[in-house]
Short mmCIF file of C-alpha atoms in Angstrom, two decimals:
data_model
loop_
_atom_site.label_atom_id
_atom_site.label_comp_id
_atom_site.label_asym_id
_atom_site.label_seq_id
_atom_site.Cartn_x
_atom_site.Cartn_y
_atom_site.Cartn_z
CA UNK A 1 66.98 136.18 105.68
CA UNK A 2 69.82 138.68 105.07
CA UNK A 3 69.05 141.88 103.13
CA UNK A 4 72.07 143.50 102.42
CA UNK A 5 73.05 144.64 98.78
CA UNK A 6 76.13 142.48 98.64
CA UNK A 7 77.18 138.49 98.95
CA UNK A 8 80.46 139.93 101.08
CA UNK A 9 81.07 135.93 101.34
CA UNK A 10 84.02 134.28 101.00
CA UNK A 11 84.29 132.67 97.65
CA UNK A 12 86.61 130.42 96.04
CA UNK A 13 90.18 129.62 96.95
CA UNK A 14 92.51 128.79 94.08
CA UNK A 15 92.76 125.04 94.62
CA UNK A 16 89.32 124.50 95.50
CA UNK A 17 87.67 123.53 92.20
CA UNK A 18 85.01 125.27 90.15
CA UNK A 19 83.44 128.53 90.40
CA UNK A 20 81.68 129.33 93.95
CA UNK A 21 83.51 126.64 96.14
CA UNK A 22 85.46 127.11 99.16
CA UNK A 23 87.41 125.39 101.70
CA UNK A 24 84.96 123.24 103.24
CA UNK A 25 84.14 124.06 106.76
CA UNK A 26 83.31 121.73 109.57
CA UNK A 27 79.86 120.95 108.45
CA UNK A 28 80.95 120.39 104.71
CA UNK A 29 83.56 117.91 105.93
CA UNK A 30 80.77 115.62 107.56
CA UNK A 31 78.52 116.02 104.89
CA UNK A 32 80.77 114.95 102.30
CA UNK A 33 82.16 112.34 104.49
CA UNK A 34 78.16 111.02 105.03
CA UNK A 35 77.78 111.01 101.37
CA UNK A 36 80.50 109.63 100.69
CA UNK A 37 79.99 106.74 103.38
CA UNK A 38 76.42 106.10 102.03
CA UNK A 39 77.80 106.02 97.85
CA UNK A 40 80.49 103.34 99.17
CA UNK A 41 76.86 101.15 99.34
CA UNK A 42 74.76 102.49 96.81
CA UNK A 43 76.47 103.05 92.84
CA UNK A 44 75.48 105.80 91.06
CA UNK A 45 72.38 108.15 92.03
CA UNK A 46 74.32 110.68 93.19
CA UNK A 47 71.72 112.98 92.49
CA UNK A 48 69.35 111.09 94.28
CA UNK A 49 71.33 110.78 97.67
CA UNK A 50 72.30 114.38 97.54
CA UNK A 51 68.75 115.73 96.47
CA UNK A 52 68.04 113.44 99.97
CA UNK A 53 70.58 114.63 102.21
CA UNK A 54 69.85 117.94 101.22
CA UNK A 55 66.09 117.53 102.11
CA UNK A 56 67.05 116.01 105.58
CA UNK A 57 69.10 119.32 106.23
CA UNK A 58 66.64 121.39 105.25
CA UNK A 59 64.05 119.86 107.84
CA UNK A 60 61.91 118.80 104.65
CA UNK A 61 60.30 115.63 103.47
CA UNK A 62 61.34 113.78 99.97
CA UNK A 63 59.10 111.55 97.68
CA UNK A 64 61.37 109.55 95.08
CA UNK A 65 59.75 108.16 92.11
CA UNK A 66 61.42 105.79 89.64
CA UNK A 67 60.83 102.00 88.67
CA UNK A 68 61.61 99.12 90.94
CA UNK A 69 65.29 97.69 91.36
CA UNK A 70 66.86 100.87 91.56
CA UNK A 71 68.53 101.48 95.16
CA UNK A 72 65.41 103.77 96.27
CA UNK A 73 64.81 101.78 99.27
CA UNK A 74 68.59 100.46 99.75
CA UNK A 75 69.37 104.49 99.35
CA UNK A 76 66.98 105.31 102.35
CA UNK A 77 67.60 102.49 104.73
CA UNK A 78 71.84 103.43 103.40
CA UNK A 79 71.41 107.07 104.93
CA UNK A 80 69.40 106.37 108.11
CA UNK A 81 72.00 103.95 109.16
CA UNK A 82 74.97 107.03 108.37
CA UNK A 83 73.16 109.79 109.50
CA UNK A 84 72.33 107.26 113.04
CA UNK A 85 69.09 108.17 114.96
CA UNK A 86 65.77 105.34 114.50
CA UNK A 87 64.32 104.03 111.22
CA UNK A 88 61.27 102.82 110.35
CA UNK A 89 60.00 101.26 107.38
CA UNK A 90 56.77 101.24 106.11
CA UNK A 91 55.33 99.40 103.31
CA UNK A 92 52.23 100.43 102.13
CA UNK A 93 49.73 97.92 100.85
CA UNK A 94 45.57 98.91 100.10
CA UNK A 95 44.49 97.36 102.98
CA UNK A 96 46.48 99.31 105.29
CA UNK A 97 44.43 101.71 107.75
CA UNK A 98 45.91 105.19 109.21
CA UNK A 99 46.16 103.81 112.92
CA UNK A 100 48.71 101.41 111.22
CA UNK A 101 50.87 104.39 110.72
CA UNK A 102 49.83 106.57 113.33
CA UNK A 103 49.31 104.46 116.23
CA UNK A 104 45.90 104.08 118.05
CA UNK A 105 44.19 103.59 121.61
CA UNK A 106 44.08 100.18 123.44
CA UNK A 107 42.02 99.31 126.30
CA UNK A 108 44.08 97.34 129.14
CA UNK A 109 41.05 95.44 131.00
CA UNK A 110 43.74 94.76 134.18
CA UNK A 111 44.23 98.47 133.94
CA UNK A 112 41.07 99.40 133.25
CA UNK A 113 42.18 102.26 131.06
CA UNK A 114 43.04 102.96 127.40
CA UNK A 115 46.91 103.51 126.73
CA UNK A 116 48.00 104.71 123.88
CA UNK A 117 50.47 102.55 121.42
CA UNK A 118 52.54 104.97 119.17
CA UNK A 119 53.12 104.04 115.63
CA UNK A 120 56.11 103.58 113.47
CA UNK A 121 55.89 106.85 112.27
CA UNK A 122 57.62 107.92 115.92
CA UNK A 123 60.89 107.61 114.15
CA UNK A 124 63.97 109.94 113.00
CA UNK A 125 63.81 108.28 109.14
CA UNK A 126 60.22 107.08 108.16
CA UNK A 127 60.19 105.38 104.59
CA UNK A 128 56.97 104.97 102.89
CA UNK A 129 57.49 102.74 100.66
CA UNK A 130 55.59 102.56 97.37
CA UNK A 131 53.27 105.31 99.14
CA UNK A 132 50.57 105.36 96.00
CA UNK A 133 49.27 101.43 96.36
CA UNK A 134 47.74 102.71 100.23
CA UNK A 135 44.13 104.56 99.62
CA UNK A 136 43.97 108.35 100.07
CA UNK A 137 42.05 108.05 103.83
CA UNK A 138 45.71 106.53 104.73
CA UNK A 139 47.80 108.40 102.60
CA UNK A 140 45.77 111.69 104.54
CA UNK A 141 47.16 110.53 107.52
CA UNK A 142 50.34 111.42 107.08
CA UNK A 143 49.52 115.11 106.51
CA UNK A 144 49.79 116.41 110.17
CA UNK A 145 52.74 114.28 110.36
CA UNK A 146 54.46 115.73 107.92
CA UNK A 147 53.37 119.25 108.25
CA UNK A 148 52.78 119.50 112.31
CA UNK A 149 55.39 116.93 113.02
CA UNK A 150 52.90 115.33 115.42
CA UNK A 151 50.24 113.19 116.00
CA UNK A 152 47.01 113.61 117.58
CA UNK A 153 45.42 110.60 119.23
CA UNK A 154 42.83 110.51 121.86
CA UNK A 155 42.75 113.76 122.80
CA UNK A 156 46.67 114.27 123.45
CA UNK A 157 49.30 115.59 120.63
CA UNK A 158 52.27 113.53 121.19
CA UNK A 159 55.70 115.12 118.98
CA UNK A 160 57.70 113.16 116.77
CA UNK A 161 61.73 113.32 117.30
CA UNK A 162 63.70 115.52 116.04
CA UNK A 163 65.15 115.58 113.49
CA UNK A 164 61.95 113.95 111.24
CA UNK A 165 62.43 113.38 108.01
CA UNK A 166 59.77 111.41 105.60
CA UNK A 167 61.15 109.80 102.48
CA UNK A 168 58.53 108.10 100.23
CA UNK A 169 58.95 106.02 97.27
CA UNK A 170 56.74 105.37 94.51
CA UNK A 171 56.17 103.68 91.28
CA UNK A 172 54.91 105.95 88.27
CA UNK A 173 54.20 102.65 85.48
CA UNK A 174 52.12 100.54 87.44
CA UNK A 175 48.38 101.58 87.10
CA UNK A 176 46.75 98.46 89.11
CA UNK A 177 46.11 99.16 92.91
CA UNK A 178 47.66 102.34 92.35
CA UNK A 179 46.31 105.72 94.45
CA UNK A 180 47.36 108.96 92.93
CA UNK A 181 48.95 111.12 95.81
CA UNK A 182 46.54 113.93 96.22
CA UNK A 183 47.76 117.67 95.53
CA UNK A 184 47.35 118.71 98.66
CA UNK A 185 49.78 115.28 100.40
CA UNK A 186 52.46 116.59 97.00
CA UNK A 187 52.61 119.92 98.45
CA UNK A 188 54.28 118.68 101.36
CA UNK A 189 57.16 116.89 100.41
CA UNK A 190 60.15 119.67 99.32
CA UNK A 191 61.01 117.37 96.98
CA UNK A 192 59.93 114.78 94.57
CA UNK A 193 63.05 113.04 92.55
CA UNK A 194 63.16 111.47 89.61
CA UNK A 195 65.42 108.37 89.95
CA UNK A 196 66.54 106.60 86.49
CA UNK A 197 68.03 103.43 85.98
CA UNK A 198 71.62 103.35 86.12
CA UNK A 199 74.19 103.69 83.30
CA UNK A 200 76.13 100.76 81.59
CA UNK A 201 79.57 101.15 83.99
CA UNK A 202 77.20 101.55 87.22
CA UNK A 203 75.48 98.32 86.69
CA UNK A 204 78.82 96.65 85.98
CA UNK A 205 79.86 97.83 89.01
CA UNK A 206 76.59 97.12 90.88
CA UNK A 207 77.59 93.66 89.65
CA UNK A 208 80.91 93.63 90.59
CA UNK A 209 80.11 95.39 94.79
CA UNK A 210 76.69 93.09 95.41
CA UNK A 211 77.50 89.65 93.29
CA UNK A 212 79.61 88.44 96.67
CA UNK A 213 79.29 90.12 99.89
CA UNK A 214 77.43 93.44 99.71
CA UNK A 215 79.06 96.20 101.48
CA UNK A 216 77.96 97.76 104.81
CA UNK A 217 77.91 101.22 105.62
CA UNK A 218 78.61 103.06 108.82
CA UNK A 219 77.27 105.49 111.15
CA UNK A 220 78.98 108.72 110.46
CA UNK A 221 76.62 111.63 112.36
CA UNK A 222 74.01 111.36 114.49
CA UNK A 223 71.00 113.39 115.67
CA UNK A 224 72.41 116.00 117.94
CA UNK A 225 74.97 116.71 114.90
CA UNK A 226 72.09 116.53 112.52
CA UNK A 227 70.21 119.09 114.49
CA UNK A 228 73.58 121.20 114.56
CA UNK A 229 73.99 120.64 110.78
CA UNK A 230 70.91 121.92 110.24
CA UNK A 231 71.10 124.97 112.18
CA UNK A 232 74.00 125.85 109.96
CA UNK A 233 72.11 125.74 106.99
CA UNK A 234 69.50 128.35 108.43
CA UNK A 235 72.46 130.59 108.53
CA UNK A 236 73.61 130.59 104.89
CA UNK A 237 73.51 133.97 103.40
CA UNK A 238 70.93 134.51 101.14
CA UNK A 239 71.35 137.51 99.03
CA UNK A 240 68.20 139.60 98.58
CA UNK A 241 68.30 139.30 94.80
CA UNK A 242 68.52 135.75 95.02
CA UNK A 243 65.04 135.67 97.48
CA UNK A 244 63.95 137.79 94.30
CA UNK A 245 65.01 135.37 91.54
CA UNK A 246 63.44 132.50 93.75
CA UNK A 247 59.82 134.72 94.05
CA UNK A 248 59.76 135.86 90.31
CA UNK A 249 60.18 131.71 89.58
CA UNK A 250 57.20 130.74 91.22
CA UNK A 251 55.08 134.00 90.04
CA UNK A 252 56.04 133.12 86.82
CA UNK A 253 53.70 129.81 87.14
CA UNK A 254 50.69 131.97 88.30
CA UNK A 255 51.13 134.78 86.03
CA UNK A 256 52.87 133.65 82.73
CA UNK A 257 51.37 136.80 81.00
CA UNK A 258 53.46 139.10 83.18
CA UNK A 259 57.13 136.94 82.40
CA UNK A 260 56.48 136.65 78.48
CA UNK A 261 55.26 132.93 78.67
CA UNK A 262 51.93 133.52 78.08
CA UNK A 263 51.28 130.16 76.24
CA UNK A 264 51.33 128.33 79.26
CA UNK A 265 48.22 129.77 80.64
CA UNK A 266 46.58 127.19 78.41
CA UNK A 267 49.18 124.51 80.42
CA UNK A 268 48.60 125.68 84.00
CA UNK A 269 45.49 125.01 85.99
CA UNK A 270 47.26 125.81 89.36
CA UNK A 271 51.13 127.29 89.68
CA UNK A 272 53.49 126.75 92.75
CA UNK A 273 52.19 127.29 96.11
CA UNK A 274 53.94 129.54 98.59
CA UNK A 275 55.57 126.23 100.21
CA UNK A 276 57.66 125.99 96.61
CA UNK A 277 59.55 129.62 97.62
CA UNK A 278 60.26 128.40 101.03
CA UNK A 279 61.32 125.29 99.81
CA UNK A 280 63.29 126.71 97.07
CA UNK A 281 65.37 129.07 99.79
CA UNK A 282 65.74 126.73 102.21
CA UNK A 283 66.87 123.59 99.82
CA UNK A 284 69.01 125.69 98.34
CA UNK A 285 70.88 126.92 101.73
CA UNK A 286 71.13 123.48 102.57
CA UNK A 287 73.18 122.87 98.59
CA UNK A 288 75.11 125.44 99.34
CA UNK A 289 76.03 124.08 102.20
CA UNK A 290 76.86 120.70 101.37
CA UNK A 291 78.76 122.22 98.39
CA UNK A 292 81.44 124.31 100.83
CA UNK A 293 79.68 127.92 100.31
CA UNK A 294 78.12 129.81 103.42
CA UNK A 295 76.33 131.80 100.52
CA UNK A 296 73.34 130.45 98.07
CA UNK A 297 74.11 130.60 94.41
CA UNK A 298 71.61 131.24 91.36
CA UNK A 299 72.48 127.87 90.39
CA UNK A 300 71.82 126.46 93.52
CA UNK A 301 68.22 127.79 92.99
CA UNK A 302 68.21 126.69 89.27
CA UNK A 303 69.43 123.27 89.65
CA UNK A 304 66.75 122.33 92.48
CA UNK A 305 63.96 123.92 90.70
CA UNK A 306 62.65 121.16 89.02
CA UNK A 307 62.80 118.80 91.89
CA UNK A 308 60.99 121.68 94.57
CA UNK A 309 58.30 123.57 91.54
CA UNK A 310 57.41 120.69 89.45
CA UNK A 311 55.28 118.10 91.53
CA UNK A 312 53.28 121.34 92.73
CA UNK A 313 52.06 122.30 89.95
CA UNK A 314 48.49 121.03 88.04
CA UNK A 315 48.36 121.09 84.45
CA UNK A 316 45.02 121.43 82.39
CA UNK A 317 43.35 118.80 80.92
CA UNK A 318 44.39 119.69 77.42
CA UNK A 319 48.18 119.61 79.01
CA UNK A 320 47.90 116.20 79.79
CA UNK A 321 46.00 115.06 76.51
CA UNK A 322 49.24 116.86 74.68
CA UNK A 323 52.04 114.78 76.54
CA UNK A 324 53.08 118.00 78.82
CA UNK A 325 55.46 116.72 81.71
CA UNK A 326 55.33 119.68 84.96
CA UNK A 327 59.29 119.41 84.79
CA UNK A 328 59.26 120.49 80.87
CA UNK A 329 56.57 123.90 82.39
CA UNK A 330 59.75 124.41 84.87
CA UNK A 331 62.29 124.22 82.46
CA UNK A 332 60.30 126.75 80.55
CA UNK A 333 60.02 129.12 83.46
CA UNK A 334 64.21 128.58 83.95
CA UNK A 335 64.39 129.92 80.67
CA UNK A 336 62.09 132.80 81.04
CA UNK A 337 63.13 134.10 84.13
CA UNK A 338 66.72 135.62 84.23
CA UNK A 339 68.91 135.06 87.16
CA UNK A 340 70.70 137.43 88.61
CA UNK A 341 74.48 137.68 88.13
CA UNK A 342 77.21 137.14 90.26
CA UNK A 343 79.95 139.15 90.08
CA UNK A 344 83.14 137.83 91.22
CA UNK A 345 86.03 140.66 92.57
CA UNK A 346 89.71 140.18 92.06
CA UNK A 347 90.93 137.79 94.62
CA UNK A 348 92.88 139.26 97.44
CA UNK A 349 95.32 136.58 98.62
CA UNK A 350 93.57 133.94 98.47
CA UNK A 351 89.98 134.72 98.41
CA UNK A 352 87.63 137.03 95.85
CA UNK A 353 84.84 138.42 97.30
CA UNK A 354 81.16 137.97 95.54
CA UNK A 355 78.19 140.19 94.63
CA UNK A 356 75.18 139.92 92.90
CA UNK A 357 73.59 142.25 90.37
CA UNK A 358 70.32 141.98 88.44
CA UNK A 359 70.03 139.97 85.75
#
């Protein structure tokens, strides 16, 4: 991470759109052209297949939560086939057991030997689908696999490919045959989306694109250019003011006294761990990127807060008697916590220069 005391990035050309866009480089063109690809499938939940895309270029894991019927899986499957590499799809059920997901050793008699047979996590895009209705001792599993990006069977650690990218999907009404994730499986995914149903003129057109003969999307990138992709989001410029504004957010869920939000000491029983900052600066680099800026934003940081801060945090018991949601604690911490401000020069032909001062 950069520390210098100014952005010195280039910032918006004149017929570029809003406020902190540029021309879109190489990367930005594929990653628009991806999304774009993948939304001539799925309508609507933009946010959704962004807040995705975004986690898959920041080498981080997604869990999407919304009813059923609403494109979560078709989203998924939509992206692996554009962004090309393997998929695998699992569905989880209660009566599945970890070396389902895993893999597991098998003794060849002929051979006399065990062999190993890998399991379909050994894939670029793994989907666990409706991850809560498997018990925790399989939902566990998936924690070195997520975290160590291997898997440890008989002795020998065998790597998954890269890239890896989990995407889970879950069901928050149902209550029957349903598992809780645990806090410590939540803490791994960057991001956990909320996904609502879609708007009157989306599910007209959802009508009108998947009545007759569904469209089909197309590969549009594939690993090595994923890898590459990625690589260029670990180089976005991160201001040193902005790491600040991203540390003083999750602080403010451990120590409310200290940020005038005292009141939700009685809310909190456990704030943001240190994976939220990390995930914060590196979800943002990957916005940014995706957005045309080699430079992160406050709003960048602001407008993935909820989806990186809120599933990490535990409310108190009275909290959850009372109705409190984790995103409404984030929104209060947005509120509390000042950003800092950009401050945009006089262009100079065609660019302006930026630099940030504290808010």
């Amino acid at each position: 991470m950069q520390d210098d005391d100014t952005a010195g990035r280039a910032a918006p050309d004149a017929g570029q759109g809003g406020e902190g866009e540029q021309a879109p480089g190489d990367s930005t063109r594929l990653l628009r052209a991806a999304l774009q690809e993948v939304s001539s499938v799925i309508v609507g939940q933009d946010a959704m297949v962004e807040r995705t895309m975004v986690a898959l270029i920041a080498r981080g894991h997604c869990l999407l939560e919304g009813v059923p019927g609403i494109a979560k899986t078709l989203a998924v499957s939509t992206l692996a086939t554009v962004a090309g590499g393997s998929f695998s799809r699992i569905q989880f059920t209660p009566d599945l057991v970890p070396s389902d997901i895993v893999g597991t050793r098998i003794y060849r008699p002929s051979a006399e030997r065990f062999d190993v047979e890998l399991g379909p996590v050994f894939a670029n895009f793994v989907l666990a689908d409706e991850i809560n209705r498997a018990p925790a001792k399989v939902q566990s599993s998936l924690l070195e696999v997520m975290a160590e990006r291997q898997v440890s069977l008989g002795g020998q650690t065998h790597p998954l490919p890269d890239p890896f990218i989990v995407v889970a999907t879950q069901n928050p009404v149902e209550s029957e045959g349903v598992y809780p994730l645990p806090e410590a499986q939540r803490d791994r995914f960057l991001m956990k989306v909320q996904v609502p149903h879609p708007r009157a003129h989306e599910e007209m057109e959802i009508l009108r694109r998947m009545s007759t003969a569904p469209p089909q999307a197309h590969q549009v990138l594939d690993p090595v250019t994923l890898r590459e992709l990625q690589e260029s989001a670990e180089q976005v410029h991160v201001h040193r003011l902005i790491a600040d504004y991203v540390v003083r957010l999750v602080m403010a869920t451990r120590e409310p006294d200290q940020y005038g939000i005292g009141d939700l000491r009685r809310v909190l029983e456990v704030g943001a761990s240190p994976r939220a900052t990390l995930g914060l600066v590196a979800s943002a680099r990957a916005l940014a990127l995706v957005r045309g800026r080699d430079y992160v934003l406050p709003d960048d940081v602001r407008v993935l807060a909820r989806d990186v801060m809120a599933h990490r945090l535990v409310l108190t018991f009275d909290a959850l008697a009372d109705g409190v949601s984790t995103e409404q604690v984030v929104d209060r911490v947005l509120a509390a916590v000042p950003p800092p401000r950009v401050i945009w020069d006089e262009p100079h032909g065609d660019t302006a220069s930026a630099a940030m001062a504290a808010g």
